[in-house]
Short mmCIF file of C-alpha atoms and ligand atoms in Angstrom, two decimals:
data_model
loop_
_atom_site.label_atom_id
_atom_site.label_comp_id
_atom_site.label_asym_id
_atom_site.label_seq_id
_atom_site.Cartn_x
_atom_site.Cartn_y
_atom_site.Cartn_z
CA MET A 1 102.25 126.90 68.28
CA ARG A 2 101.66 125.90 64.80
CA SER A 3 100.78 122.41 64.31
CA ILE A 4 100.40 120.00 61.24
CA LEU A 5 98.90 116.31 60.83
CA GLU A 6 101.68 113.96 60.08
CA LYS A 7 99.73 111.29 57.71
CA GLN A 8 99.13 107.44 58.83
CA LYS A 9 101.01 105.22 56.96
CA GLU A 10 101.35 101.03 56.92
CA ILE A 11 104.85 100.25 58.83
CA PRO A 12 106.19 96.65 59.03
CA VAL A 13 106.06 94.47 62.27
CA ILE A 14 109.92 93.39 62.67
CA ALA A 15 110.00 91.27 65.59
CA THR A 16 107.59 90.03 68.46
CA PRO A 17 109.98 89.20 71.07
CA ASP A 18 108.32 87.76 74.81
CA VAL A 19 110.28 90.69 76.43
CA LEU A 20 110.95 93.92 74.96
CA VAL A 21 113.81 96.15 76.88
CA VAL A 22 114.07 99.76 75.64
CA GLY A 23 117.38 101.51 76.72
CA SER A 24 120.66 99.64 77.31
CA GLY A 25 121.78 101.60 80.47
CA PRO A 26 122.72 100.02 84.09
CA ALA A 27 118.85 98.93 84.65
CA GLY A 28 117.97 97.99 80.57
CA ILE A 29 121.51 95.89 80.46
CA ALA A 30 120.15 93.59 83.82
CA ALA A 31 117.00 93.29 82.66
CA SER A 32 117.77 92.20 79.29
CA ILE A 33 120.37 89.70 80.44
CA ALA A 34 117.83 88.20 83.28
CA SER A 35 114.79 88.35 81.22
CA ALA A 36 117.12 86.17 78.66
CA ARG A 37 119.03 83.66 81.09
CA THR A 38 115.21 83.35 82.72
CA GLY A 39 113.69 81.94 79.05
CA ALA A 40 112.39 84.84 77.37
CA LYS A 41 112.64 86.13 74.19
CA THR A 42 114.23 89.07 75.21
CA MET A 43 114.98 92.09 72.58
CA LEU A 44 117.14 95.29 73.77
CA ILE A 45 116.83 98.70 71.51
CA GLU A 46 119.30 101.61 72.32
CA ARG A 47 119.50 104.63 70.48
CA TYR A 48 123.79 104.78 70.33
CA GLY A 49 125.80 102.73 68.62
CA PHE A 50 126.93 100.62 72.02
CA ILE A 51 125.37 100.02 75.19
CA GLY A 52 125.72 100.97 78.76
CA GLY A 53 123.81 104.32 78.81
CA ASN A 54 125.31 106.29 81.57
CA LEU A 55 127.91 103.73 82.07
CA THR A 56 129.83 104.54 78.64
CA THR A 57 127.93 107.45 76.83
CA SER A 58 128.01 109.86 79.66
CA MET A 59 131.17 107.94 81.50
CA VAL A 60 129.97 107.95 84.81
CA ASN A 61 132.20 106.80 86.72
CA PRO A 62 132.32 105.33 89.63
CA ILE A 63 130.06 102.87 90.25
CA PHE A 64 128.09 103.44 93.62
CA THR A 65 127.45 101.03 95.77
CA PHE A 66 127.95 97.30 96.26
CA HIS A 67 128.10 97.77 99.94
CA ASP A 68 126.96 99.11 103.45
CA ILE A 69 129.11 100.99 105.49
CA ASN A 70 129.14 97.46 107.73
CA GLY A 71 131.50 96.13 104.42
CA ARG A 72 128.09 93.67 103.90
CA GLN A 73 127.83 93.06 100.30
CA ILE A 74 124.15 94.21 99.16
CA ILE A 75 124.37 94.14 95.64
CA LYS A 76 124.99 90.86 93.91
CA GLY A 77 123.78 89.11 90.80
CA ILE A 78 124.54 90.63 87.30
CA ALA A 79 126.13 93.38 88.59
CA GLU A 80 128.60 91.71 90.64
CA GLU A 81 129.17 89.40 87.25
CA LEU A 82 130.01 92.61 85.60
CA ILE A 83 132.02 93.77 88.48
CA LEU A 84 134.12 90.32 88.31
CA ARG A 85 134.61 90.08 84.74
CA MET A 86 136.00 93.94 84.24
CA ARG A 87 138.51 92.72 86.73
CA GLU A 88 139.68 89.29 85.14
CA GLN A 89 140.52 92.03 82.15
CA GLY A 90 142.03 94.56 83.92
CA SER A 91 139.06 97.21 83.40
CA SER A 92 138.12 97.37 87.31
CA PRO A 93 140.29 96.76 90.24
CA GLY A 94 136.75 95.63 91.55
CA HIS A 95 135.20 97.60 94.96
CA VAL A 96 137.51 99.47 96.88
CA THR A 97 137.04 102.03 99.65
CA ASP A 98 135.44 105.35 98.98
CA LEU A 99 137.00 108.25 100.36
CA THR A 100 134.78 110.66 98.91
CA PHE A 101 131.13 110.29 99.88
CA ASP A 102 131.55 108.57 102.94
CA ASN A 103 130.01 105.31 101.51
CA ALA A 104 132.10 101.81 102.33
CA SER A 105 132.86 101.06 98.38
CA MET A 106 133.07 102.13 95.01
CA THR A 107 133.71 100.95 91.77
CA PRO A 108 136.08 102.46 89.24
CA PHE A 109 135.92 101.06 85.86
CA ASP A 110 137.46 101.65 82.14
CA PRO A 111 134.26 102.38 80.31
CA GLU A 112 135.82 101.15 76.75
CA GLY A 113 136.52 98.00 78.28
CA CYS A 114 132.54 97.81 79.65
CA LYS A 115 131.32 98.00 76.32
CA VAL A 116 133.08 95.03 75.35
CA ILE A 117 131.90 93.35 77.86
CA LEU A 118 128.62 93.98 78.22
CA PHE A 119 128.32 92.95 74.03
CA ASN A 120 129.82 90.13 75.17
CA MET A 121 127.27 89.16 78.04
CA MET A 122 124.38 90.13 75.79
CA GLU A 123 125.47 87.24 72.97
CA GLU A 124 126.02 84.64 75.85
CA ALA A 125 122.68 85.55 76.90
CA LYS A 126 121.06 85.67 73.35
CA VAL A 127 119.74 89.19 73.33
CA GLN A 128 118.67 90.31 70.55
CA LEU A 129 120.23 93.66 70.05
CA LEU A 130 119.14 96.57 67.49
CA LEU A 131 120.82 99.62 68.17
CA HIS A 132 120.92 103.19 66.83
CA THR A 133 117.22 102.82 67.48
CA LEU A 134 115.12 105.30 68.77
CA VAL A 135 112.01 104.51 70.65
CA VAL A 136 109.22 107.18 69.49
CA ASN A 137 105.81 105.83 69.87
CA THR A 138 103.55 102.82 71.67
CA GLN A 139 99.97 101.56 70.45
CA VAL A 140 97.87 100.94 73.65
CA GLU A 141 94.63 99.05 74.15
CA LYS A 142 93.15 99.01 77.60
CA GLY A 143 96.26 99.05 79.55
CA ARG A 144 98.27 96.79 77.17
CA ILE A 145 101.26 98.06 75.02
CA LEU A 146 100.25 96.32 71.90
CA SER A 147 103.17 97.77 70.18
CA VAL A 148 106.55 99.77 70.11
CA ILE A 149 107.00 101.64 67.33
CA ILE A 150 110.78 102.55 66.43
CA GLU A 151 112.82 104.56 64.01
CA ASN A 152 116.00 104.26 62.51
CA LYS A 153 117.71 104.62 59.40
CA SER A 154 115.63 101.60 58.12
CA GLY A 155 112.94 104.05 58.45
CA ARG A 156 109.85 103.44 60.88
CA GLN A 157 108.90 100.05 62.32
CA ALA A 158 107.12 98.08 64.89
CA ILE A 159 107.44 95.81 67.33
CA CYS A 160 104.93 93.73 69.28
CA PRO A 161 106.06 91.98 72.41
CA ARG A 162 104.24 90.71 75.25
CA TYR A 163 106.19 92.80 77.97
CA VAL A 164 107.91 95.99 77.35
CA ILE A 165 110.30 97.20 80.06
CA ASP A 166 111.24 100.17 79.81
CA CYS A 167 114.78 101.49 80.75
CA SER A 168 115.24 104.61 79.12
CA GLY A 169 116.10 106.80 81.87
CA ASP A 170 113.31 109.37 80.79
CA ALA A 171 110.31 106.43 81.13
CA ASP A 172 110.11 107.39 77.24
CA VAL A 173 107.91 104.25 76.87
CA ALA A 174 105.91 104.90 80.25
CA VAL A 175 105.12 108.34 78.31
CA GLN A 176 104.37 107.69 74.86
CA ALA A 177 101.64 105.15 76.35
CA GLY A 178 100.18 107.84 78.67
CA ALA A 179 101.22 106.80 81.68
CA GLU A 180 101.72 109.09 84.69
CA TYR A 181 104.24 110.70 85.76
CA VAL A 182 106.07 113.29 87.54
CA CYS A 183 109.07 115.33 86.63
CA GLY A 184 111.74 115.92 89.26
CA LYS A 185 110.53 117.23 92.53
CA LYS A 186 106.80 116.96 93.02
CA GLU A 187 106.21 120.85 94.49
CA ASP A 188 108.10 122.68 91.68
CA GLY A 189 109.13 120.64 88.84
CA SER A 190 112.47 121.62 89.48
CA MET A 191 115.32 118.09 88.59
CA GLN A 192 119.22 117.69 89.43
CA PRO A 193 121.45 119.52 87.82
CA ALA A 194 122.80 118.35 84.45
CA THR A 195 127.13 117.93 84.18
CA LEU A 196 129.45 116.58 81.42
CA TYR A 197 132.11 113.96 82.28
CA PHE A 198 135.15 113.84 81.00
CA ARG A 199 138.89 112.20 81.24
CA ILE A 200 141.64 113.62 81.73
CA GLY A 201 145.10 111.30 80.64
CA GLY A 202 148.66 111.49 81.38
CA VAL A 203 148.62 112.33 84.59
CA ASN A 204 152.00 111.61 86.98
CA ASN A 205 150.39 109.23 89.69
CA ALA A 206 153.21 109.57 91.86
CA GLU A 207 153.21 113.33 91.78
CA LEU A 208 149.53 114.06 92.72
CA ARG A 209 150.13 111.57 95.70
CA SER A 210 152.80 113.84 97.15
CA TRP A 211 150.85 116.89 96.08
CA MET A 212 147.70 115.57 97.83
CA LYS A 213 149.52 114.63 101.20
CA LYS A 214 151.48 118.37 101.11
CA ASN A 215 148.39 119.51 100.62
CA SER A 216 145.74 117.11 102.63
CA HIS A 217 144.20 120.32 104.30
CA LEU A 218 142.40 121.10 101.02
CA LEU A 219 140.86 117.32 100.72
CA LYS A 220 137.62 116.31 102.31
CA GLY A 221 138.47 113.99 105.17
CA ASN A 222 142.05 115.63 105.94
CA PRO A 223 143.28 112.47 104.66
CA THR A 224 146.43 111.20 106.27
CA GLU A 225 149.67 110.31 104.25
CA GLU A 226 148.75 106.46 105.00
CA GLU A 227 145.30 106.65 103.23
CA ILE A 228 146.90 108.34 100.67
CA ASP A 229 148.74 105.86 100.11
CA ASN A 230 146.12 103.07 100.82
CA GLN A 231 144.11 104.24 97.90
CA LYS A 232 144.08 101.70 95.13
CA ALA A 233 142.52 104.25 93.02
CA ILE A 234 142.67 107.64 93.90
CA ALA A 235 139.16 109.62 94.94
CA PHE A 236 139.64 112.98 95.11
CA LEU A 237 137.39 115.50 97.03
CA GLY A 238 137.86 118.85 98.05
CA MET A 239 139.37 122.38 96.99
CA ASN A 240 136.13 124.01 97.51
CA HIS A 241 137.57 127.29 98.34
CA LEU A 242 140.20 127.60 95.54
CA VAL A 243 136.88 126.67 93.30
CA ASN A 244 134.86 129.43 94.56
CA ASP A 245 137.55 131.99 94.40
CA ALA A 246 137.78 130.89 90.84
CA ILE A 247 134.37 131.19 90.16
CA GLN A 248 134.74 134.69 91.80
CA SER A 249 137.31 135.81 89.55
CA GLY A 250 135.53 134.66 86.64
CA ASP A 251 137.76 132.01 85.59
CA LEU A 252 135.42 129.23 86.40
CA ASP A 253 131.61 129.43 85.32
CA LYS A 254 129.64 130.78 88.40
CA GLU A 255 127.34 127.49 87.71
CA ILE A 256 130.45 124.68 87.99
CA ALA A 257 130.17 122.37 91.13
CA PRO A 258 132.06 124.05 94.45
CA ARG A 259 134.19 121.10 94.90
CA ILE A 260 137.11 119.15 92.65
CA LEU A 261 135.49 115.83 92.24
CA MET A 262 137.77 112.94 90.03
CA TYR A 263 138.61 109.61 90.23
CA GLU A 264 141.43 107.31 88.96
CA LEU A 265 140.41 104.87 86.60
CA PRO A 266 142.10 101.55 85.64
CA HIS A 267 144.26 102.66 83.18
CA GLY A 268 145.81 105.93 85.02
CA GLU A 269 143.00 108.10 83.38
CA PHE A 270 141.09 110.57 85.73
CA SER A 271 137.38 110.87 85.12
CA ILE A 272 136.37 114.28 86.22
CA ASN A 273 132.75 114.91 87.60
CA CYS A 274 132.88 118.97 88.02
CA THR A 275 130.85 120.63 85.29
CA ARG A 276 127.24 121.57 86.18
CA LEU A 277 124.09 123.10 84.97
CA GLN A 278 121.11 124.25 86.56
CA ASN A 279 117.24 124.39 85.16
CA ILE A 280 117.82 121.90 82.33
CA ASN A 281 115.34 119.06 81.82
CA GLY A 282 116.83 116.35 80.19
CA SER A 283 113.42 115.24 78.78
CA ASN A 284 113.67 118.63 76.70
CA ALA A 285 115.80 119.22 73.42
CA ASP A 286 116.53 122.67 73.48
CA ASP A 287 117.60 122.13 77.07
CA LEU A 288 119.69 119.14 75.99
CA THR A 289 121.45 121.77 73.30
CA LYS A 290 122.00 124.69 75.62
CA ALA A 291 123.26 122.05 78.16
CA GLU A 292 125.65 120.40 75.53
CA ILE A 293 127.20 124.05 74.16
CA ARG A 294 127.57 125.68 78.16
CA LEU A 295 129.43 122.13 79.89
CA ARG A 296 131.50 121.75 77.10
CA LYS A 297 133.01 125.64 77.66
CA GLN A 298 133.33 124.38 81.56
CA VAL A 299 135.06 121.29 80.57
CA ILE A 300 138.13 123.52 79.39
CA GLN A 301 137.61 125.74 82.02
CA VAL A 302 137.63 122.89 84.87
CA TYR A 303 140.95 121.09 83.07
CA HIS A 304 143.14 124.19 82.67
CA PHE A 305 142.03 124.92 86.78
CA ILE A 306 143.19 121.45 87.83
CA LYS A 307 146.46 121.68 85.56
CA LYS A 308 147.29 124.65 86.84
CA MET A 309 146.59 124.09 90.96
CA ILE A 310 147.17 120.32 91.32
CA GLY A 311 150.44 118.93 91.04
CA GLY A 312 150.74 115.37 88.89
CA PHE A 313 148.77 117.18 85.71
CA GLU A 314 151.52 119.62 84.51
CA ASN A 315 151.90 117.14 81.61
CA SER A 316 147.87 115.92 81.33
CA TYR A 317 145.27 116.32 78.21
CA VAL A 318 141.83 115.97 78.22
CA VAL A 319 141.59 112.25 76.73
CA ASP A 320 137.69 112.73 75.91
CA THR A 321 133.93 113.59 76.89
CA GLY A 322 131.01 111.82 77.52
CA ILE A 323 128.89 111.45 74.03
CA GLN A 324 126.18 113.18 76.12
CA VAL A 325 126.11 115.35 79.15
CA GLY A 326 124.80 113.33 82.16
CA ILE A 327 121.39 113.94 83.13
CA ARG A 328 120.43 113.22 86.93
CA GLU A 329 116.69 113.11 87.08
CA THR A 330 114.22 113.67 84.86
CA ARG A 331 110.48 111.68 85.31
CA HIS A 332 109.34 109.61 87.43
CA ILE A 333 106.37 107.25 87.04
CA VAL A 334 103.16 107.42 89.24
CA GLY A 335 103.73 103.89 90.53
CA ASP A 336 101.56 101.23 92.63
CA HIS A 337 103.75 102.79 95.51
CA ILE A 338 105.85 105.80 95.47
CA LEU A 339 109.55 105.52 97.23
CA THR A 340 109.87 107.84 99.95
CA GLU A 341 112.89 109.15 101.94
CA GLU A 342 111.46 107.91 105.09
CA GLU A 343 111.61 104.46 103.45
CA VAL A 344 114.99 104.99 102.51
CA LEU A 345 116.52 106.39 105.23
CA ASN A 346 114.68 103.52 107.57
CA GLY A 347 115.78 100.97 106.13
CA THR A 348 112.83 99.49 105.29
CA SER A 349 112.06 96.37 104.38
CA PHE A 350 109.04 95.07 101.96
CA ILE A 351 107.12 91.96 101.35
CA ASP A 352 107.22 92.57 97.28
CA GLY A 353 111.14 93.27 97.99
CA ILE A 354 112.97 93.16 94.76
CA ALA A 355 116.42 94.66 94.98
CA CYS A 356 118.60 96.71 97.63
CA GLY A 357 120.00 99.92 98.50
CA THR A 358 122.24 101.58 100.53
CA PHE A 359 123.48 104.88 98.42
CA ALA A 360 122.79 107.96 100.28
CA ILE A 361 120.18 110.38 99.11
CA ASP A 362 122.26 112.82 96.85
CA ILE A 363 120.67 115.54 96.01
CA HIS A 364 122.63 118.16 94.10
CA PRO A 365 119.13 120.88 95.14
CA PRO A 366 117.98 122.35 92.29
CA HIS A 367 118.35 126.07 93.12
CA GLY A 368 121.42 125.28 95.48
CA LYS A 369 124.79 125.46 95.06
CA GLU A 370 125.99 122.80 96.97
CA GLN A 371 125.77 118.77 97.28
CA ILE A 372 123.75 117.27 100.17
CA PHE A 373 124.06 113.83 101.16
CA THR A 374 121.76 112.32 103.64
CA GLY A 375 122.43 109.01 105.13
CA SER A 376 125.30 107.78 104.19
CA GLY A 377 125.29 103.92 103.57
CA LYS A 378 124.16 102.50 106.69
CA ALA A 379 120.63 101.96 106.11
CA VAL A 380 119.80 98.89 103.52
CA TYR A 381 116.34 99.31 102.31
CA GLU A 382 114.43 97.66 99.68
CA ILE A 383 112.74 98.81 96.70
CA PRO A 384 109.30 97.28 96.36
CA TYR A 385 108.00 95.31 92.71
CA ARG A 386 105.31 98.10 93.13
CA CYS A 387 107.63 101.01 92.34
CA MET A 388 107.82 99.12 88.54
CA LEU A 389 104.37 99.53 87.67
CA PRO A 390 102.89 102.28 86.24
CA VAL A 391 99.15 102.33 87.14
CA GLY A 392 97.02 101.12 84.62
CA PHE A 393 99.12 99.53 82.70
CA HIS A 394 99.31 95.36 82.87
CA ASN A 395 102.63 94.40 80.67
CA LEU A 396 104.47 97.44 81.35
CA ILE A 397 107.46 97.24 83.90
CA VAL A 398 109.45 100.79 84.35
CA ALA A 399 113.34 99.89 85.59
CA GLY A 400 116.23 102.30 86.58
CA ARG A 401 115.90 105.73 87.77
CA SER A 402 112.36 106.19 86.79
CA ILE A 403 110.91 104.43 88.83
CA SER A 404 108.02 105.24 91.07
CA ALA A 405 110.10 107.18 93.60
CA THR A 406 110.31 110.88 95.43
CA HIS A 407 112.69 113.55 94.16
CA THR A 408 114.54 112.91 97.27
CA ALA A 409 114.06 109.01 97.49
CA ALA A 410 115.43 108.69 94.07
CA GLY A 411 118.42 110.78 94.96
CA SER A 412 119.45 106.90 95.65
CA ILE A 413 117.97 104.59 93.98
CA ARG A 414 119.65 106.45 90.99
CA VAL A 415 123.02 105.10 91.33
CA MET A 416 124.29 102.26 89.03
CA ALA A 417 124.74 99.57 91.18
CA THR A 418 121.05 100.02 92.63
CA CYS A 419 119.58 100.48 89.05
CA MET A 420 121.41 97.25 87.79
CA ALA A 421 119.30 95.08 90.77
CA ILE A 422 115.96 96.69 89.90
CA GLY A 423 116.87 95.81 86.21
CA GLN A 424 117.52 92.51 86.79
CA ALA A 425 114.53 92.20 89.25
CA ALA A 426 112.63 93.86 85.84
CA GLY A 427 113.92 91.30 83.89
CA THR A 428 113.44 88.33 85.84
CA SER A 429 109.59 89.43 86.59
CA ALA A 430 108.83 90.03 82.61
CA ALA A 431 110.67 86.30 82.12
CA ILE A 432 108.09 84.95 84.71
CA LEU A 433 105.34 86.83 83.72
CA SER A 434 105.61 85.74 80.15
CA GLN A 435 105.47 81.99 81.00
CA LYS A 436 101.82 82.58 82.31
CA ASN A 437 100.83 85.33 79.99
CA CYS A 438 99.55 87.35 83.03
CA SER A 439 98.99 90.69 83.76
CA THR A 440 102.32 92.60 85.54
CA ARG A 441 100.09 92.48 88.97
CA GLU A 442 99.58 89.03 89.43
CA ILE A 443 103.11 87.84 89.68
CA ASP A 444 103.55 85.45 91.88
CA ILE A 445 105.86 87.62 94.48
CA PRO A 446 107.45 84.82 96.72
CA LEU A 447 108.63 83.30 93.28
CA LEU A 448 110.16 86.25 92.27
CA ARG A 449 112.21 86.67 94.94
CA LYS A 450 113.39 83.12 95.32
CA THR A 451 114.18 83.58 91.67
CA LEU A 452 116.25 86.46 92.27
CA LEU A 453 118.19 84.58 95.57
CA ASN A 454 118.82 81.49 93.26
CA GLN A 455 120.19 84.29 90.93
CA GLY A 456 122.63 85.15 93.53
CA GLN A 457 120.66 88.48 94.44
CA TYR A 458 120.78 89.42 97.86
CA LEU A 459 117.45 90.56 99.48
CA LEU A 460 115.91 91.33 102.88
CA ASN A 461 115.22 89.40 105.44
CA GLU A 462 115.74 86.05 103.69
CA PRO A 463 118.09 83.52 104.93
CA ILE A 464 121.47 83.90 102.91
CA SER A 465 125.24 83.74 103.62
CA GLU A 466 126.05 87.68 104.71
CA GLU A 467 129.50 88.49 103.05
CA ILE A 468 131.24 91.21 104.61
CA ASP A 469 134.37 92.72 103.30
CA GLU A 470 136.82 93.55 105.96
CA ARG A 471 138.34 95.98 103.96
CA LEU A 472 135.68 98.03 103.01
CA ILE A 473 134.35 98.35 106.39
CA LEU A 474 134.19 102.18 106.83
CA LYS A 475 136.31 103.41 109.30
CA ARG A 476 135.91 106.98 109.46
CA VAL A 477 132.69 109.21 108.82
CA ASP A 478 133.79 112.52 109.42
CA GLY A 479 131.83 114.69 106.80
CA ASN A 480 133.72 117.69 107.90
CA GLY A 481 132.31 120.34 106.41
CA GLU A 482 133.96 120.32 103.23
CA MET A 483 131.28 118.94 101.54
CA GLY A 484 127.87 121.14 102.07
CA GLY A 485 125.31 120.46 104.47
CA HIS A 486 126.53 116.77 104.42
CA TYR A 487 124.09 115.01 107.20
CA ASN A 488 124.38 111.31 108.21
CA PRO A 489 122.17 110.87 110.67
CA PHE A 490 124.29 107.14 111.76
CA SER A 491 127.84 108.55 111.63
CA ILE A 492 129.60 108.69 114.12
CA LYS A 493 129.49 112.89 114.15
CA LYS A 494 126.45 114.11 113.26
CA ILE A 495 127.43 117.07 110.72
CA LYS A 496 124.40 119.81 110.16
C1 FAD B 501 126.40 113.88 86.41
C2 FAD B 501 126.03 112.43 86.84
C3 FAD B 501 126.53 111.86 88.29
C4 FAD B 501 126.40 110.59 88.48
N1 FAD B 501 127.33 110.19 89.59
C5 FAD B 501 127.31 108.77 89.93
C6 FAD B 501 128.39 108.05 90.24
O1 FAD B 501 129.27 108.39 90.54
N2 FAD B 501 127.56 106.78 90.42
C7 FAD B 501 126.93 106.24 90.21
O2 FAD B 501 126.81 104.87 90.17
N3 FAD B 501 125.78 106.89 89.66
C8 FAD B 501 126.22 107.93 89.27
N4 FAD B 501 124.82 108.69 88.57
C9 FAD B 501 123.48 108.01 88.64
C10 FAD B 501 123.69 107.65 87.67
O3 FAD B 501 124.46 107.49 86.17
C11 FAD B 501 122.19 106.98 86.70
O4 FAD B 501 121.38 107.24 87.13
C12 FAD B 501 121.99 105.73 85.81
O5 FAD B 501 123.23 105.09 84.53
C13 FAD B 501 120.63 105.25 85.23
O6 FAD B 501 120.17 104.23 84.88
P1 FAD B 501 119.20 103.78 84.13
O7 FAD B 501 119.49 102.90 83.55
O8 FAD B 501 117.98 104.20 84.56
O9 FAD B 501 119.25 105.14 83.18
P2 FAD B 501 120.42 105.69 81.85
O10 FAD B 501 121.70 105.13 82.45
O11 FAD B 501 120.30 106.41 81.91
O12 FAD B 501 120.13 104.66 80.55
C14 FAD B 501 119.13 104.85 79.65
C15 FAD B 501 119.23 104.68 78.15
O13 FAD B 501 118.30 104.19 77.63
C16 FAD B 501 118.67 105.28 76.10
N5 FAD B 501 117.49 105.59 75.70
C17 FAD B 501 116.69 106.60 76.26
N6 FAD B 501 115.90 106.91 75.92
C18 FAD B 501 115.56 106.05 74.82
C19 FAD B 501 114.50 105.95 73.19
N7 FAD B 501 113.52 106.53 73.93
N8 FAD B 501 114.73 105.13 72.36
C20 FAD B 501 115.77 103.91 72.90
N9 FAD B 501 116.94 103.86 74.09
C21 FAD B 501 116.53 105.31 74.75
C22 FAD B 501 119.45 105.59 76.56
O14 FAD B 501 120.72 105.85 75.26
C23 FAD B 501 120.66 104.90 77.74
O15 FAD B 501 121.98 103.77 77.11
C24 FAD B 501 125.21 109.75 87.94
C25 FAD B 501 124.94 109.97 86.99
C26 FAD B 501 125.03 111.59 86.77
C27 FAD B 501 124.06 112.50 85.06
#
């Protein structure tokens, strides 16, 4: 490939925070609030004009998952605070039963309401925000990041922080700094597919519920009339055969997920998670371009399918689409510990555990059609602090979906409640470190865990009161085959 030499130039240093957080997704928002609240001068950089990452940009909904299948709440802290605030303002019904993926709870929310609440939370915590700004490079000396280079409408500038938390989802900062990473699956580099979310408005809820009752055989788990009536927010999964027929007849793109999956949001819209494209590397601009074009076409196809086939959608319309395609997986840093599938499924706790997760391992196999779930929320596992530390760096922490985990383990930790819990731990760690100015590996782990507990977070093997929400205890785990390959080793029935 032809190349040119870019001319060196002097650029201004515009900030010297204690902690710089890059990326404002679930991990970044929790990291920056936690860091600022723990006393560090904190700055948050985001490339878009609002914050929230997949919560708001790709419009991923609902948030999974705060509870294990026994109704025990295993993620609290800043993530729970966000939900409470959204509830208060009518932007979320709170945690409701999940009838789609055999998790105890799911948490639908309104992305527009979420955007404002997140800005308020940043302001209250006194996090310095810089929006419309892309992090493009780093300067590193002996494993220390000296500066982070940014680009925006004001030009090219530098920030010299003491600690950096990379919450870009793609581990951009770590990679720019030269950290080791694995893209997707270690064996062949394949990654989970991309999906463009969209929302449908104008749905007649009563007619939809009545259609669901008449056609419950088309839905996962064949829900009873009572279960459909009791759904505070409709969670709709099924119609696999009909979607497959439409794919065969050419009405739907052959790569579309072979089922209809949609969730009711607080103001009556439905969030649709159906489009899908394989072989997209979300850290490659050509691939992203291809995905934006093809998935937008899929949106229209799926919308027409839903309108034609499902009752209650006759007068509906597409409200909006995510402002970018949703990327499930790209780079995983190689950290001091690599979280594995066994550790997730066995509910492993760690001496340096800093956050809990319980979501099933949710993989849309890169070379397959079906979505495969393993686990289903019985095993509550911890994520060790070491998974956030890229090998060889002393002032860099990585939080969110790109922490050090195998492709399979990442299939569980990637959900948004878990990413918020990891982010909270990352921000708290960086603030504690900045009090002593020491290397990330010199952190006082018992102090970190105690601080997280004092913040209201949940950790395993600690004397904390366990809150059980009786309403969320999963009464039925059946994975009746509607979900391709659903295997739940902890369920009453085992489905191969
Ligand atoms: C299609 C799809 C469906 C999903 N379904 C669910 C679901 O139902 N429930 C659930 O809980 N989770 C779901 N997830 C997973 C979840 O949304 C993500 O794994 C999670 O949001 C990751 O959080 P994060 O903070 O690590 O990264 P992100 O949410 O990706 O946030 C990263 C942020 O960093 C910013 N950024 C990136 N690079 C730079 C840069 N160089 N400079 C400045 N800013 C930058 C981005 O703009 C973004 O705001 C889904 C994901 C996808 C894609």
